[in-house]
């Protein structure tokens, strides 16, 4: 009970915000790779080498998108954990009040 009572759910919430920030940055990176890299490359370098380079940049942008999705998943788990601990702490405090042991 002491561990639950003293658990810092706000720290998990802060960690979730950090993961969401990472996810946002990954999305921006993927978009930037497409806008400033692959799209420009496809437009101005139209041979086999340019095609191969564009393919690599496209795959890299997709990897950033996938990483963003995974990071958002981590954030969701941390948010859920923070909410669950917060609720459990309130229930524990209520039970302790009812028992007269606060």
Rosetta silent file (secondary structure, phi, psi, omega in degrees, C-alpha in Angstrom):
SEQUENCE: XXXXXXXXXXXXXXXXXXXXXXXXXXXXXXXXXXXXXXXXXXXXXXXXXXXXXXXXXXXXXXXXXXXXXXXXXXXXXXXXXXXXXXXXXXXXXXXXXXXXXX
SCORE:     score description
SCORE:     0.000 S_00000001
   1 L     0.000  -36.187 -178.605    0.000    0.000    0.000 S_00000001
   2 H   -64.284  -40.952 -179.959    2.831    2.388    0.768 S_00000001
   3 H   -63.978  -41.311  178.207    4.310    1.973   -2.698 S_00000001
   4 H   -66.210  -44.801 -179.675    0.971    2.698   -4.332 S_00000001
   5 H   -58.920  -39.169 -174.799    0.327    5.653   -2.036 S_00000001
   6 H   -92.999   -1.273 -178.648    3.748    7.151   -2.817 S_00000001
   7 L   -62.551  136.530 -178.007    3.807    6.376   -6.552 S_00000001
   8 L   -96.180   84.431 -178.465    4.411    9.498   -8.625 S_00000001
   9 H   -63.338  -28.206 -179.829    1.813    9.172  -11.386 S_00000001
  10 H   -65.251  -29.505  177.769    2.685   12.660  -12.651 S_00000001
  11 H   -65.201  -38.718  177.136    6.160   11.414  -13.582 S_00000001
  12 H   -68.175  -36.412  177.014    4.581    8.855  -15.919 S_00000001
  13 H   -64.658  -41.800  177.010    2.383   11.570  -17.359 S_00000001
  14 H   -63.921  -40.107  177.542    5.472   13.739  -17.963 S_00000001
  15 H   -62.540  -39.819  177.970    7.224   10.794  -19.601 S_00000001
  16 H   -61.694  -41.228  177.404    4.216   10.337  -21.894 S_00000001
  17 H   -61.112  -40.528  177.752    4.459   13.993  -22.921 S_00000001
  18 H   -61.912  -44.001  178.619    8.123   13.441  -23.744 S_00000001
  19 H   -64.540  -37.681  177.095    7.307   10.423  -25.915 S_00000001
  20 H   -64.575  -37.856  177.065    4.596   12.422  -27.695 S_00000001
  21 H   -63.498  -44.124  176.329    7.140   15.146  -28.363 S_00000001
  22 H   -58.766  -42.973 -179.511    9.545   12.572  -29.806 S_00000001
  23 H   -62.095  -43.010  178.372    6.717   11.224  -31.972 S_00000001
  24 H   -61.654  -42.216  179.755    5.918   14.705  -33.278 S_00000001
  25 H   -64.390  -36.638  178.101    9.574   15.272  -34.133 S_00000001
  26 H   -65.544  -39.896  177.376    9.706   11.967  -36.012 S_00000001
  27 H   -62.243  -45.330  179.534    6.665   12.992  -38.076 S_00000001
  28 H   -62.103  -39.720  179.459    8.308   16.326  -38.900 S_00000001
  29 H   -63.847  -44.873  178.383   11.527   14.563  -39.857 S_00000001
  30 H   -61.454  -42.199  178.637    9.675   12.175  -42.180 S_00000001
  31 H   -64.756  -42.537  179.690    7.794   15.061  -43.779 S_00000001
  32 H   -64.150  -40.878  177.814   10.992   17.050  -44.187 S_00000001
  33 H   -60.835  -40.833  178.449   12.765   14.093  -45.797 S_00000001
  34 H   -68.365  -51.622 -173.856    9.910   13.812  -48.275 S_00000001
  35 H   -67.533  -46.223 -174.176    9.490   17.538  -48.952 S_00000001
  36 H   -95.707  -14.503 -177.282   13.132   18.589  -49.022 S_00000001
  37 H  -112.533  -76.856 -172.376   14.740   15.317  -50.065 S_00000001
  38 H   -61.213  -48.579 -177.796   12.780   12.736  -51.964 S_00000001
  39 H   -62.159  -42.540  178.431   10.386   15.055  -53.807 S_00000001
  40 H   -66.691  -39.899  179.873   13.197   17.394  -54.890 S_00000001
  41 H   -63.388  -46.796  179.300   15.344   14.452  -55.849 S_00000001
  42 H   -60.068  -34.914 -177.907   12.577   12.891  -57.942 S_00000001
  43 H   -74.824  -38.906 -170.120   12.062   16.212  -59.694 S_00000001
  44 H  -109.328   -9.423 -176.499   15.703   17.047  -60.457 S_00000001
  45 L  -131.383   81.908 -171.240   17.606   13.746  -60.629 S_00000001
  46 L  -102.795   65.967  171.438   15.794   11.531  -63.083 S_00000001
  47 L  -141.491 -173.441 -176.352   18.109    8.622  -63.740 S_00000001
  48 H   -61.889  -39.577 -179.468   18.797    5.247  -62.153 S_00000001
  49 H   -67.108  -44.694  177.616   20.993    6.705  -59.417 S_00000001
  50 H   -62.110  -38.983  177.529   18.425    9.384  -58.570 S_00000001
  51 H   -63.351  -43.156  178.887   15.706    6.750  -58.538 S_00000001
  52 H   -65.492  -42.106  178.854   17.732    4.580  -56.136 S_00000001
  53 H   -65.178  -40.741  177.771   18.477    7.550  -53.883 S_00000001
  54 H   -62.481  -37.575  178.426   14.802    8.550  -53.918 S_00000001
  55 H   -64.017  -43.815  179.426   13.832    5.037  -52.927 S_00000001
  56 H   -62.807  -44.141  179.235   16.221    5.125  -49.957 S_00000001
  57 H   -65.128  -38.992  177.480   14.881    8.513  -48.846 S_00000001
  58 H   -62.608  -42.075  177.852   11.291    7.315  -49.204 S_00000001
  59 H   -65.409  -39.164  178.574   12.032    4.267  -47.063 S_00000001
  60 H   -63.475  -43.557  178.108   13.745    6.452  -44.469 S_00000001
  61 H   -61.494  -40.485  177.945   10.723    8.764  -44.309 S_00000001
  62 H   -64.884  -37.778  177.750    8.456    5.744  -43.858 S_00000001
  63 H   -63.701  -39.267  176.170   10.666    4.471  -41.046 S_00000001
  64 H   -63.724  -40.265  177.539   10.299    7.818  -39.277 S_00000001
  65 H   -61.941  -44.276  178.763    6.509    7.550  -39.661 S_00000001
  66 H   -64.318  -41.067  178.108    6.538    4.032  -38.189 S_00000001
  67 H   -61.805  -39.135  177.982    8.782    5.170  -35.336 S_00000001
  68 H   -61.024  -44.226  178.753    6.328    7.966  -34.616 S_00000001
  69 H   -61.332  -42.284  178.933    3.468    5.478  -34.382 S_00000001
  70 H   -65.191  -40.387  179.445    5.454    3.300  -31.974 S_00000001
  71 H   -66.434  -36.389  176.173    6.361    6.289  -29.817 S_00000001
  72 H   -65.488  -34.458  176.723    2.701    7.334  -29.658 S_00000001
  73 H   -63.949  -42.885  177.618    1.898    3.799  -28.493 S_00000001
  74 H   -61.323  -44.042  179.464    4.421    4.129  -25.675 S_00000001
  75 H   -60.203  -41.399  179.919    2.883    7.470  -24.718 S_00000001
  76 H   -63.654  -40.650  178.642   -0.590    5.927  -24.613 S_00000001
  77 H   -64.254  -44.176 -179.897    0.591    3.130  -22.310 S_00000001
  78 H   -64.913  -39.411  177.107    2.278    5.619  -19.985 S_00000001
  79 H   -63.791  -42.352  177.705   -0.827    7.821  -19.919 S_00000001
  80 H   -62.770  -41.733  177.942   -2.979    4.825  -19.104 S_00000001
  81 H   -63.283  -44.479  179.390   -0.622    3.800  -16.332 S_00000001
  82 H   -60.583  -43.572  179.990   -0.613    7.324  -14.889 S_00000001
  83 H   -66.274  -41.288 -179.705   -4.406    7.457  -14.905 S_00000001
  84 H   -64.034  -41.960  179.733   -4.729    3.996  -13.354 S_00000001
  85 H   -67.446  -40.472  179.183   -2.312    4.856  -10.550 S_00000001
  86 H   -61.145  -45.518  178.465   -4.052    8.158   -9.892 S_00000001
  87 H   -63.338  -44.780 -179.874   -7.434    6.417   -9.602 S_00000001
  88 H   -62.076  -38.818  178.330   -5.980    3.677   -7.411 S_00000001
  89 H   -64.154  -40.876  177.933   -4.406    6.273   -5.124 S_00000001
  90 H   -63.950  -41.843  179.305   -7.746    8.049   -4.730 S_00000001
  91 H   -65.864  -40.176  177.641   -9.465    4.766   -3.952 S_00000001
  92 H   -63.162  -44.634  179.122   -6.755    3.847   -1.462 S_00000001
  93 H   -63.113  -40.561  177.660   -7.058    7.240    0.248 S_00000001
  94 H   -64.209  -42.280  178.350  -10.829    6.853    0.400 S_00000001
  95 H   -65.204  -40.392  179.135  -10.554    3.378    1.885 S_00000001
  96 H   -65.832  -39.112  176.050   -7.992    4.578    4.421 S_00000001
  97 H   -61.286  -44.872 -179.832  -10.290    7.460    5.390 S_00000001
  98 H   -63.329  -35.792 -179.648  -13.195    5.092    5.845 S_00000001
  99 H   -82.082  -11.617  179.042  -11.036    2.814    7.979 S_00000001
 100 L    75.225   31.286 -176.439   -9.765    5.806    9.959 S_00000001
 101 L  -116.558   24.998 -177.649   -6.089    5.066    9.246 S_00000001
 102 L   -78.271    0.000    0.000   -4.925    8.213    7.440 S_00000001
